[in-house]
mmCIF file of C-alpha atoms in Angstrom:
data_model
loop_
_atom_site.group_PDB
_atom_site.id
_atom_site.type_symbol
_atom_site.label_atom_id
_atom_site.label_comp_id
_atom_site.label_asym_id
_atom_site.label_seq_id
_atom_site.Cartn_x
_atom_site.Cartn_y
_atom_site.Cartn_z
ATOM 1 C CA MET A 1415 71.135 106.353 107.847
ATOM 2 C CA THR A 1416 71.794 107.645 104.332
ATOM 3 C CA ASP A 1417 71.853 111.248 105.621
ATOM 4 C CA LEU A 1418 74.670 110.529 108.078
ATOM 5 C CA PRO A 1419 78.201 111.695 107.265
ATOM 6 C CA ALA A 1420 80.831 109.092 106.365
ATOM 7 C CA PRO A 1421 81.609 107.050 109.500
ATOM 8 C CA GLY A 1422 84.891 107.465 111.362
ATOM 9 C CA ARG A 1423 87.555 104.838 111.889
ATOM 10 C CA SER A 1424 86.188 103.242 115.056
ATOM 11 C CA THR A 1425 82.600 103.358 113.792
ATOM 12 C CA ARG A 1426 83.690 101.529 110.662
ATOM 13 C CA SER A 1427 85.547 98.924 112.706
ATOM 14 C CA VAL A 1428 82.478 98.240 114.842
ATOM 15 C CA HIS A 1429 79.649 98.441 112.322
ATOM 16 C CA LEU A 1430 80.813 97.654 108.788
ATOM 17 C CA THR A 1431 79.067 94.476 107.474
ATOM 18 C CA GLU A 1432 77.610 93.729 110.924
ATOM 19 C CA HIS A 1433 73.927 92.841 111.249
ATOM 20 C CA VAL A 1434 71.497 91.373 113.726
ATOM 21 C CA ASP A 1435 70.583 87.763 113.002
ATOM 22 C CA PRO A 1436 66.883 87.940 112.015
ATOM 23 C CA ALA A 1437 66.202 84.447 113.339
ATOM 24 C CA THR A 1438 67.758 84.803 116.794
ATOM 25 C CA GLY A 1439 68.378 88.517 117.370
ATOM 26 C CA SER A 1440 72.057 87.758 117.953
ATOM 27 C CA ILE A 1441 74.413 90.731 117.604
ATOM 28 C CA ILE A 1442 77.551 88.576 117.583
ATOM 29 C CA ALA A 1443 78.332 86.387 114.571
ATOM 30 C CA PRO A 1444 77.772 82.692 115.349
ATOM 31 C CA VAL A 1445 80.586 80.172 114.889
ATOM 32 C CA HIS A 1446 79.634 77.602 112.258
ATOM 33 C CA THR A 1447 81.640 74.451 112.927
ATOM 34 C CA ASN A 1448 80.275 72.366 110.042
ATOM 35 C CA SER A 1449 82.711 70.347 107.968
ATOM 36 C CA ALA A 1450 80.089 70.046 105.227
ATOM 37 C CA PHE A 1451 76.756 71.678 104.396
ATOM 38 C CA ALA A 1452 73.665 69.712 103.363
ATOM 39 C CA TYR A 1453 71.158 70.364 100.565
ATOM 40 C CA ALA A 1454 67.596 69.205 100.065
ATOM 41 C CA ASP A 1455 68.210 67.986 96.516
ATOM 42 C CA VAL A 1456 70.999 67.405 94.014
ATOM 43 C CA PRO A 1457 70.128 70.277 91.599
ATOM 44 C CA SER A 1458 70.375 72.953 94.326
ATOM 45 C CA TRP A 1459 73.528 71.287 95.688
ATOM 46 C CA ARG A 1460 75.111 71.259 92.232
ATOM 47 C CA ALA A 1461 74.171 74.904 91.574
ATOM 48 C CA ALA A 1462 75.914 75.956 94.781
ATOM 49 C CA ALA A 1463 78.928 73.761 94.035
ATOM 50 C CA LEU A 1464 79.344 75.400 90.623
ATOM 51 C CA GLY A 1465 78.938 78.884 92.067
ATOM 52 C CA GLU A 1466 75.712 79.520 90.184
ATOM 53 C CA THR A 1467 73.874 80.221 93.441
ATOM 54 C CA PRO A 1468 75.133 81.279 96.899
ATOM 55 C CA GLY A 1469 75.882 78.470 99.295
ATOM 56 C CA HIS A 1470 78.543 76.538 101.175
ATOM 57 C CA ILE A 1471 79.664 73.027 100.284
ATOM 58 C CA TYR A 1472 82.725 72.109 102.328
ATOM 59 C CA ALA A 1473 84.471 74.128 105.033
ATOM 60 C CA ARG A 1474 87.891 73.997 103.382
ATOM 61 C CA ASN A 1475 86.336 76.096 100.631
ATOM 62 C CA SER A 1476 84.060 78.454 102.576
ATOM 63 C CA ASN A 1477 82.161 78.873 105.816
ATOM 64 C CA PRO A 1478 79.590 81.463 106.991
ATOM 65 C CA THR A 1479 81.831 82.661 109.851
ATOM 66 C CA THR A 1480 84.959 83.073 107.726
ATOM 67 C CA ASP A 1481 82.824 84.714 105.034
ATOM 68 C CA ARG A 1482 81.741 87.328 107.550
ATOM 69 C CA PHE A 1483 85.333 88.080 108.517
ATOM 70 C CA GLU A 1484 86.304 88.352 104.857
ATOM 71 C CA SER A 1485 83.395 90.702 104.131
ATOM 72 C CA LYS A 1486 84.426 92.930 107.018
ATOM 73 C CA MET A 1487 88.040 93.087 105.886
ATOM 74 C CA ALA A 1488 87.002 93.898 102.312
ATOM 75 C CA ALA A 1489 84.807 96.697 103.639
ATOM 76 C CA LEU A 1490 87.591 98.086 105.845
ATOM 77 C CA GLU A 1491 90.107 98.024 102.984
ATOM 78 C CA GLY A 1492 87.593 99.327 100.432
ATOM 79 C CA THR A 1493 87.828 96.332 98.106
ATOM 80 C CA ALA A 1494 85.232 94.179 96.384
ATOM 81 C CA ALA A 1495 86.337 90.872 97.893
ATOM 82 C CA ALA A 1496 88.636 89.152 100.384
ATOM 83 C CA THR A 1497 89.756 85.645 101.257
ATOM 84 C CA SER A 1498 91.286 84.421 104.513
ATOM 85 C CA PHE A 1499 94.131 82.114 105.535
ATOM 86 C CA GLY A 1500 95.494 80.210 108.502
ATOM 87 C CA THR A 1501 98.583 82.456 108.769
ATOM 88 C CA GLY A 1502 100.013 85.613 107.272
ATOM 89 C CA MET A 1503 102.694 83.679 105.371
ATOM 90 C CA ALA A 1504 99.967 81.443 103.934
ATOM 91 C CA ALA A 1505 98.319 84.589 102.574
ATOM 92 C CA ILE A 1506 101.595 85.882 101.120
ATOM 93 C CA SER A 1507 102.845 82.612 99.628
ATOM 94 C CA THR A 1508 99.464 81.584 98.195
ATOM 95 C CA THR A 1509 99.035 84.994 96.560
ATOM 96 C CA LEU A 1510 102.481 84.859 94.961
ATOM 97 C CA MET A 1511 101.972 81.273 93.806
ATOM 98 C CA ALA A 1512 98.566 82.115 92.343
ATOM 99 C CA LEU A 1513 99.728 85.178 90.401
ATOM 100 C CA LEU A 1514 103.224 84.106 89.307
ATOM 101 C CA GLY A 1515 104.707 81.196 87.397
ATOM 102 C CA PRO A 1516 107.608 80.159 85.152
ATOM 103 C CA GLY A 1517 108.732 83.018 82.919
ATOM 104 C CA ARG A 1518 106.950 85.682 84.986
ATOM 105 C CA ARG A 1519 108.847 88.640 86.417
ATOM 106 C CA ALA A 1520 108.312 90.079 89.893
ATOM 107 C CA VAL A 1521 109.786 93.285 91.338
ATOM 108 C CA THR A 1522 110.086 93.872 95.079
ATOM 109 C CA VAL A 1523 112.221 95.712 97.623
ATOM 110 C CA THR A 1524 115.102 94.720 99.881
ATOM 111 C CA ASP A 1525 113.208 95.623 103.069
ATOM 112 C CA THR A 1526 110.510 92.992 103.446
ATOM 113 C CA TYR A 1527 109.606 90.563 106.205
ATOM 114 C CA GLY A 1528 112.095 87.681 106.406
ATOM 115 C CA GLY A 1529 109.693 85.014 105.150
ATOM 116 C CA THR A 1530 108.670 87.223 102.237
ATOM 117 C CA HIS A 1531 112.319 87.898 101.438
ATOM 118 C CA LEU A 1532 112.975 84.146 101.205
ATOM 119 C CA MET A 1533 110.013 83.719 98.835
ATOM 120 C CA PHE A 1534 111.619 86.141 96.385
ATOM 121 C CA SER A 1535 115.271 85.226 96.961
ATOM 122 C CA GLN A 1536 115.028 81.431 97.097
ATOM 123 C CA ILE A 1537 111.628 79.819 96.587
ATOM 124 C CA LEU A 1538 110.077 81.600 93.588
ATOM 125 C CA PRO A 1539 113.323 81.503 91.541
ATOM 126 C CA ARG A 1540 113.330 77.693 91.923
ATOM 127 C CA TRP A 1541 109.978 77.706 90.114
ATOM 128 C CA GLY A 1542 111.259 79.764 87.214
ATOM 129 C CA VAL A 1543 110.081 83.176 88.395
ATOM 130 C CA ASP A 1544 112.453 86.052 87.629
ATOM 131 C CA CYS A 1545 112.624 88.039 90.878
ATOM 132 C CA VAL A 1546 114.199 91.494 90.912
ATOM 133 C CA VAL A 1547 114.960 92.894 94.374
ATOM 134 C CA VAL A 1548 115.587 96.640 94.396
ATOM 135 C CA ASP A 1549 116.886 99.023 97.060
ATOM 136 C CA THR A 1550 113.846 100.166 99.047
ATOM 137 C CA ASP A 1551 115.108 103.751 99.225
ATOM 138 C CA ASP A 1552 115.462 104.143 95.447
ATOM 139 C CA HIS A 1553 112.079 104.864 93.851
ATOM 140 C CA GLU A 1554 113.771 105.701 90.520
ATOM 141 C CA ALA A 1555 115.473 102.286 90.434
ATOM 142 C CA LEU A 1556 112.156 100.647 91.270
ATOM 143 C CA GLU A 1557 110.444 102.470 88.396
ATOM 144 C CA ALA A 1558 113.249 101.430 86.045
ATOM 145 C CA ALA A 1559 112.955 97.790 87.129
ATOM 146 C CA ILE A 1560 109.191 97.903 86.590
ATOM 147 C CA ALA A 1561 109.578 99.497 83.158
ATOM 148 C CA GLY A 1562 112.023 96.731 82.214
ATOM 149 C CA GLY A 1563 109.215 94.192 82.491
ATOM 150 C CA CYS A 1564 107.035 93.334 85.437
ATOM 151 C CA ASP A 1565 104.051 91.070 86.081
ATOM 152 C CA LEU A 1566 103.807 91.681 89.821
ATOM 153 C CA LEU A 1567 105.061 94.488 92.058
ATOM 154 C CA TYR A 1568 105.264 93.585 95.731
ATOM 155 C CA LEU A 1569 105.531 96.353 98.337
ATOM 156 C CA GLU A 1570 105.581 96.439 102.114
ATOM 157 C CA THR A 1571 105.051 99.810 103.789
ATOM 158 C CA PRO A 1572 106.078 100.661 106.425
ATOM 159 C CA THR A 1573 108.681 97.918 106.155
ATOM 160 C CA ASN A 1574 109.493 95.350 108.816
ATOM 161 C CA PRO A 1575 111.659 96.099 110.823
ATOM 162 C CA THR A 1576 113.340 99.135 109.239
ATOM 163 C CA LEU A 1577 110.136 101.230 109.018
ATOM 164 C CA LYS A 1578 110.898 102.539 105.536
ATOM 165 C CA VAL A 1579 108.011 104.056 103.580
ATOM 166 C CA LEU A 1580 107.158 103.479 99.929
ATOM 167 C CA ASP A 1581 105.079 105.779 97.742
ATOM 168 C CA ILE A 1582 102.159 103.499 96.861
ATOM 169 C CA ALA A 1583 100.564 105.894 94.353
ATOM 170 C CA ARG A 1584 103.794 106.531 92.457
ATOM 171 C CA LEU A 1585 104.909 102.906 92.239
ATOM 172 C CA SER A 1586 101.486 101.407 91.520
ATOM 173 C CA ALA A 1587 101.103 103.912 88.672
ATOM 174 C CA ALA A 1588 104.402 102.687 87.227
ATOM 175 C CA ALA A 1589 103.189 99.093 87.549
ATOM 176 C CA ARG A 1590 99.898 99.923 85.870
ATOM 177 C CA THR A 1591 101.657 101.258 82.763
ATOM 178 C CA VAL A 1592 103.157 97.805 82.103
ATOM 179 C CA GLY A 1593 100.059 95.854 83.148
ATOM 180 C CA ALA A 1594 101.531 94.589 86.427
ATOM 181 C CA VAL A 1595 99.540 93.750 89.548
ATOM 182 C CA THR A 1596 100.554 95.735 92.645
ATOM 183 C CA VAL A 1597 100.436 93.850 95.944
ATOM 184 C CA VAL A 1598 100.881 95.753 99.212
ATOM 185 C CA ASP A 1599 101.512 94.212 102.640
ATOM 186 C CA ASN A 1600 99.517 96.529 104.910
ATOM 187 C CA THR A 1601 100.221 94.688 108.174
ATOM 188 C CA PHE A 1602 102.056 97.546 109.921
ATOM 189 C CA ALA A 1603 99.717 100.314 108.798
ATOM 190 C CA THR A 1604 96.356 98.490 109.105
ATOM 191 C CA PRO A 1605 93.294 99.784 107.213
ATOM 192 C CA ILE A 1606 92.855 102.326 110.008
ATOM 193 C CA ASN A 1607 96.022 104.181 108.972
ATOM 194 C CA THR A 1608 96.282 103.336 105.249
ATOM 195 C CA ARG A 1609 94.011 101.855 102.591
ATOM 196 C CA PRO A 1610 96.412 101.048 99.721
ATOM 197 C CA VAL A 1611 93.700 100.578 97.072
ATOM 198 C CA GLU A 1612 92.951 104.302 97.415
ATOM 199 C CA TYR A 1613 96.484 104.893 96.099
ATOM 200 C CA GLY A 1614 96.324 102.427 93.230
ATOM 201 C CA ALA A 1615 97.163 99.032 94.763
ATOM 202 C CA ASP A 1616 95.375 95.995 93.327
ATOM 203 C CA ILE A 1617 95.784 93.576 96.248
ATOM 204 C CA VAL A 1618 96.205 94.310 99.956
ATOM 205 C CA LEU A 1619 97.283 91.589 102.352
ATOM 206 C CA HIS A 1620 97.823 91.273 106.089
ATOM 207 C CA SER A 1621 99.329 89.046 108.670
ATOM 208 C CA ALA A 1622 96.101 89.240 110.647
ATOM 209 C CA SER A 1623 97.941 87.749 113.639
ATOM 210 C CA LYS A 1624 99.341 91.211 114.344
ATOM 211 C CA PHE A 1625 97.195 94.350 114.744
ATOM 212 C CA LEU A 1626 93.985 92.881 113.322
ATOM 213 C CA GLY A 1627 93.939 90.236 116.062
ATOM 214 C CA GLY A 1628 95.693 92.506 118.527
ATOM 215 C CA HIS A 1629 95.744 90.167 121.507
ATOM 216 C CA GLY A 1630 98.473 87.675 120.632
ATOM 217 C CA ASP A 1631 96.108 84.707 120.823
ATOM 218 C CA VAL A 1632 95.306 83.872 117.206
ATOM 219 C CA LEU A 1633 97.019 83.330 113.840
ATOM 220 C CA GLY A 1634 95.636 84.294 110.453
ATOM 221 C CA GLY A 1635 96.063 86.114 107.173
ATOM 222 C CA VAL A 1636 93.811 87.874 104.697
ATOM 223 C CA VAL A 1637 93.993 89.033 101.082
ATOM 224 C CA CYS A 1638 91.735 91.831 99.779
ATOM 225 C CA GLY A 1639 91.223 92.996 96.206
ATOM 226 C CA SER A 1640 89.004 92.819 93.149
ATOM 227 C CA GLU A 1641 86.634 89.902 92.609
ATOM 228 C CA GLU A 1642 88.789 88.592 89.773
ATOM 229 C CA LEU A 1643 92.146 88.734 91.553
ATOM 230 C CA VAL A 1644 90.836 87.431 94.868
ATOM 231 C CA HIS A 1645 89.137 84.540 93.079
ATOM 232 C CA ARG A 1646 92.470 83.573 91.501
ATOM 233 C CA VAL A 1647 94.053 83.474 94.947
ATOM 234 C CA TYR A 1648 91.028 81.705 96.460
ATOM 235 C CA ALA A 1649 91.059 79.040 93.717
ATOM 236 C CA LEU A 1650 94.559 77.995 94.772
ATOM 237 C CA ARG A 1651 93.827 78.438 98.482
ATOM 238 C CA GLU A 1652 90.937 75.951 98.408
ATOM 239 C CA ILE A 1653 93.080 73.343 96.666
ATOM 240 C CA ILE A 1654 96.174 73.566 98.875
ATOM 241 C CA GLY A 1655 94.051 73.975 101.999
ATOM 242 C CA THR A 1656 95.492 77.116 103.570
ATOM 243 C CA GLY A 1657 92.135 78.556 104.678
ATOM 244 C CA MET A 1658 91.092 79.974 108.051
ATOM 245 C CA ASP A 1659 89.297 78.048 110.797
ATOM 246 C CA PRO A 1660 85.832 79.441 111.748
ATOM 247 C CA HIS A 1661 86.740 79.705 115.442
ATOM 248 C CA VAL A 1662 89.701 81.866 114.452
ATOM 249 C CA ALA A 1663 87.485 83.982 112.179
ATOM 250 C CA ALA A 1664 85.121 84.614 115.099
ATOM 251 C CA MET A 1665 88.042 85.798 117.252
ATOM 252 C CA PHE A 1666 89.146 88.184 114.509
ATOM 253 C CA LEU A 1667 85.606 89.535 114.185
ATOM 254 C CA ARG A 1668 85.676 90.254 117.911
ATOM 255 C CA SER A 1669 89.054 91.970 117.715
ATOM 256 C CA LEU A 1670 88.200 94.104 114.685
ATOM 257 C CA LYS A 1671 85.539 95.913 116.713
ATOM 258 C CA THR A 1672 88.288 97.534 118.801
ATOM 259 C CA LEU A 1673 90.764 97.971 115.935
ATOM 260 C CA GLY A 1674 90.209 101.716 115.521
ATOM 261 C CA LEU A 1675 90.467 102.309 119.256
ATOM 262 C CA ARG A 1676 93.625 100.238 119.631
ATOM 263 C CA VAL A 1677 95.411 101.674 116.604
ATOM 264 C CA GLU A 1678 94.769 105.252 117.716
ATOM 265 C CA ARG A 1679 96.422 104.412 121.056
ATOM 266 C CA HIS A 1680 99.307 102.629 119.318
ATOM 267 C CA ASN A 1681 99.848 105.636 117.031
ATOM 268 C CA ALA A 1682 99.993 108.135 119.881
ATOM 269 C CA THR A 1683 102.248 106.046 122.107
ATOM 270 C CA ALA A 1684 104.680 105.079 119.343
ATOM 271 C CA GLN A 1685 105.032 108.736 118.362
ATOM 272 C CA ALA A 1686 105.843 109.756 121.939
ATOM 273 C CA VAL A 1687 108.292 106.883 122.465
ATOM 274 C CA ALA A 1688 110.053 107.564 119.154
ATOM 275 C CA GLU A 1689 110.446 111.264 119.940
ATOM 276 C CA HIS A 1690 111.880 110.431 123.368
ATOM 277 C CA LEU A 1691 114.339 107.808 122.101
ATOM 278 C CA ALA A 1692 115.537 110.161 119.362
ATOM 279 C CA THR A 1693 117.110 112.318 122.089
ATOM 280 C CA HIS A 1694 118.660 109.478 124.124
ATOM 281 C CA PRO A 1695 122.480 109.317 124.081
ATOM 282 C CA ALA A 1696 122.569 105.503 123.991
ATOM 283 C CA VAL A 1697 120.450 105.397 120.838
ATOM 284 C CA GLU A 1698 122.197 105.819 117.498
ATOM 285 C CA ARG A 1699 119.080 106.124 115.353
ATOM 286 C CA VAL A 1700 115.301 105.804 115.622
ATOM 287 C CA ALA A 1701 113.219 104.610 112.674
ATOM 288 C CA TYR A 1702 109.613 105.795 112.824
ATOM 289 C CA PRO A 1703 107.759 107.536 109.969
ATOM 290 C CA GLY A 1704 106.075 109.936 112.392
ATOM 291 C CA LEU A 1705 109.403 111.665 113.066
ATOM 292 C CA THR A 1706 109.886 114.715 110.846
ATOM 293 C CA GLY A 1707 113.494 113.682 110.262
ATOM 294 C CA HIS A 1708 112.476 110.287 108.873
ATOM 295 C CA PRO A 1709 113.378 110.078 105.141
ATOM 296 C CA GLY A 1710 109.876 108.856 104.299
ATOM 297 C CA HIS A 1711 107.952 111.204 106.592
ATOM 298 C CA ASP A 1712 106.426 113.317 103.823
ATOM 299 C CA ILE A 1713 105.254 110.261 101.887
ATOM 300 C CA ALA A 1714 103.869 108.722 105.058
ATOM 301 C CA ALA A 1715 102.023 111.920 105.922
ATOM 302 C CA SER A 1716 100.417 111.893 102.466
ATOM 303 C CA GLN A 1717 99.161 108.294 102.558
ATOM 304 C CA MET A 1718 98.761 107.502 106.272
ATOM 305 C CA GLU A 1719 96.230 108.811 108.795
ATOM 306 C CA GLY A 1720 98.507 107.660 111.623
ATOM 307 C CA PHE A 1721 102.086 106.396 111.649
ATOM 308 C CA GLY A 1722 101.531 103.023 113.311
ATOM 309 C CA GLY A 1723 102.456 101.237 116.486
ATOM 310 C CA VAL A 1724 105.899 99.885 115.590
ATOM 311 C CA LEU A 1725 109.267 101.617 115.700
ATOM 312 C CA SER A 1726 112.820 100.397 115.721
ATOM 313 C CA PHE A 1727 115.980 101.848 117.197
ATOM 314 C CA SER A 1728 119.688 101.078 116.906
ATOM 315 C CA LEU A 1729 121.968 100.984 119.923
ATOM 316 C CA VAL A 1730 125.576 101.951 120.326
ATOM 317 C CA GLY A 1731 127.318 98.644 121.007
ATOM 318 C CA GLY A 1732 125.549 96.272 118.606
ATOM 319 C CA MET A 1733 124.110 92.914 119.682
ATOM 320 C CA PRO A 1734 125.712 92.882 123.162
ATOM 321 C CA ALA A 1735 123.917 96.155 123.892
ATOM 322 C CA VAL A 1736 120.652 94.731 122.497
ATOM 323 C CA GLU A 1737 120.903 91.695 124.761
ATOM 324 C CA LYS A 1738 121.609 93.835 127.815
ATOM 325 C CA VAL A 1739 118.755 96.296 127.205
ATOM 326 C CA CYS A 1740 116.185 93.623 126.313
ATOM 327 C CA ALA A 1741 116.994 91.730 129.503
ATOM 328 C CA GLU A 1742 116.247 94.851 131.566
ATOM 329 C CA LEU A 1743 112.828 95.685 130.058
ATOM 330 C CA GLU A 1744 109.941 95.187 132.474
ATOM 331 C CA TYR A 1745 106.980 96.269 130.336
ATOM 332 C CA ALA A 1746 107.999 94.609 127.069
ATOM 333 C CA TYR A 1747 107.786 90.900 126.332
ATOM 334 C CA LEU A 1748 110.675 89.426 124.362
ATOM 335 C CA ALA A 1749 108.712 87.616 121.659
ATOM 336 C CA ALA A 1750 108.394 87.245 117.905
ATOM 337 C CA ASN A 1751 105.029 88.952 117.480
ATOM 338 C CA LEU A 1752 103.856 92.561 117.206
ATOM 339 C CA GLY A 1753 100.630 94.548 117.213
ATOM 340 C CA GLN A 1754 99.447 93.238 120.568
ATOM 341 C CA VAL A 1755 97.908 95.136 123.461
ATOM 342 C CA GLU A 1756 101.129 94.219 125.276
ATOM 343 C CA THR A 1757 104.418 95.833 124.245
ATOM 344 C CA ILE A 1758 106.688 93.408 122.379
ATOM 345 C CA ALA A 1759 110.393 93.924 121.690
ATOM 346 C CA GLY A 1760 113.286 92.046 120.170
ATOM 347 C CA PRO A 1761 116.058 92.066 117.540
ATOM 348 C CA PRO A 1762 115.388 90.984 113.922
ATOM 349 C CA ALA A 1763 117.843 88.124 114.473
ATOM 350 C CA THR A 1764 115.207 86.429 116.662
ATOM 351 C CA THR A 1765 112.018 87.913 115.182
ATOM 352 C CA SER A 1766 111.303 89.144 111.651
ATOM 353 C CA HIS A 1767 114.520 87.928 110.021
ATOM 354 C CA VAL A 1768 115.505 84.889 112.070
ATOM 355 C CA GLU A 1769 115.559 82.809 108.849
ATOM 356 C CA LEU A 1770 118.342 84.972 107.389
ATOM 357 C CA THR A 1771 122.037 84.687 108.149
ATOM 358 C CA ASP A 1772 124.003 87.541 109.748
ATOM 359 C CA ALA A 1773 125.414 88.380 106.311
ATOM 360 C CA GLU A 1774 121.977 88.385 104.675
ATOM 361 C CA ARG A 1775 120.604 90.716 107.357
ATOM 362 C CA ALA A 1776 123.568 93.033 106.866
ATOM 363 C CA GLU A 1777 123.023 92.977 103.092
ATOM 364 C CA ALA A 1778 119.372 93.900 103.698
ATOM 365 C CA GLY A 1779 120.478 96.908 105.740
ATOM 366 C CA ILE A 1780 119.428 95.514 109.114
ATOM 367 C CA PRO A 1781 122.056 96.263 111.792
ATOM 368 C CA GLU A 1782 122.635 93.728 114.560
ATOM 369 C CA GLY A 1783 122.160 96.533 117.087
ATOM 370 C CA LEU A 1784 118.528 97.066 116.044
ATOM 371 C CA ILE A 1785 115.564 96.519 118.376
ATOM 372 C CA ARG A 1786 112.053 96.317 116.950
ATOM 373 C CA TYR A 1787 109.650 97.785 119.489
ATOM 374 C CA SER A 1788 105.893 97.288 119.087
ATOM 375 C CA VAL A 1789 104.069 99.473 121.587
ATOM 376 C CA GLY A 1790 101.060 98.111 123.442
ATOM 377 C CA ILE A 1791 98.285 100.030 125.130
ATOM 378 C CA GLU A 1792 100.133 100.560 128.408
ATOM 379 C CA ASP A 1793 100.483 104.093 129.742
ATOM 380 C CA THR A 1794 103.004 105.952 127.621
ATOM 381 C CA ALA A 1795 104.880 107.384 130.608
ATOM 382 C CA ASP A 1796 105.425 103.885 131.996
ATOM 383 C CA LEU A 1797 106.904 102.606 128.730
ATOM 384 C CA ILE A 1798 109.263 105.580 128.479
ATOM 385 C CA ALA A 1799 110.386 105.158 132.100
ATOM 386 C CA ASP A 1800 110.969 101.439 131.455
ATOM 387 C CA LEU A 1801 113.069 102.177 128.361
ATOM 388 C CA ASP A 1802 115.107 104.805 130.192
ATOM 389 C CA ARG A 1803 115.844 102.406 133.031
ATOM 390 C CA ALA A 1804 116.810 99.599 130.620
ATOM 391 C CA LEU A 1805 119.013 101.891 128.543
ATOM 392 C CA SER A 1806 120.771 103.081 131.688
ATOM 393 C CA ALA A 1807 122.265 99.572 131.886
ATOM 394 C CA LEU A 1808 124.557 100.588 129.024
#
């Protein structure tokens, strides 16, 4: 095996950290449903409880099935460790709470997921954290904000739902000069398209409910990084109880085996759909980093192996046009998820930024005429025909 070339994306998704159970010959990871784990004597129990020897004590802290999922995600992202959560927002909020506190300063961008935006605009400031939110398009302003003092830099790329792209290498280098930790939300890109640690990020997190799960039937989150940083997040996670259930971990392990295959299909279809919509008279603007006219295309091409399965497009006519077109779609479910094998569509007002007011969405640069469109694995020609028919209603 050592003489083989580096494995490709799908091979990594299938085989990384997988092994045959020596006791049973099982290829598939078993689901361990234990609440607690027993020991033959107190000294060995205590050694495991103190972390002096490997072992599980209580399932809120760790579990063999969730451990296997975490190991696989760390391997896919190229990090030393990972820890898992019940939802993506649990991963985000626990990470921010673990790494920030009163008197700390965090820098982030205007274009982040709605729940993340509220963490920086409302929740963290109540706890004495100085949060600086900078225009996503202005890398110079971001560097200036970082240089002015920064303990944590939080990036999301591509952004949800505006599909803006941030230069991970450039911004993480700026953070490193002031000793800040760089956290990157890699949900849209997935480790198939981008591995942020290769560009200087310290922590990578995901809403695993999206592309990692891929089938719209499970919720979860994961944080990947160094042993030291992940342990800091894990230490808070085990106390506040935001960990992942082993049944859920087993479903993610199943889904990860097809991650490379699914993402390649998503990439190709989203590119074709974006190119088609860019020429449609009813569409004002298409946001997709795979388009050469996208402002972040060159950056995306330098740090992504594929441009992802999500695009967004703005319609002439605002929200009334959005409502009319969404009602006509046959091959897209109107729902608040993305990254599924089924195509999912909807406006930010009911999906990513439902928590924000109309004014807050406008301030964040999200037009009311925007539709976020997450392509599934349907035939590309069918999705394009469906969009054309729906847009003809305008």
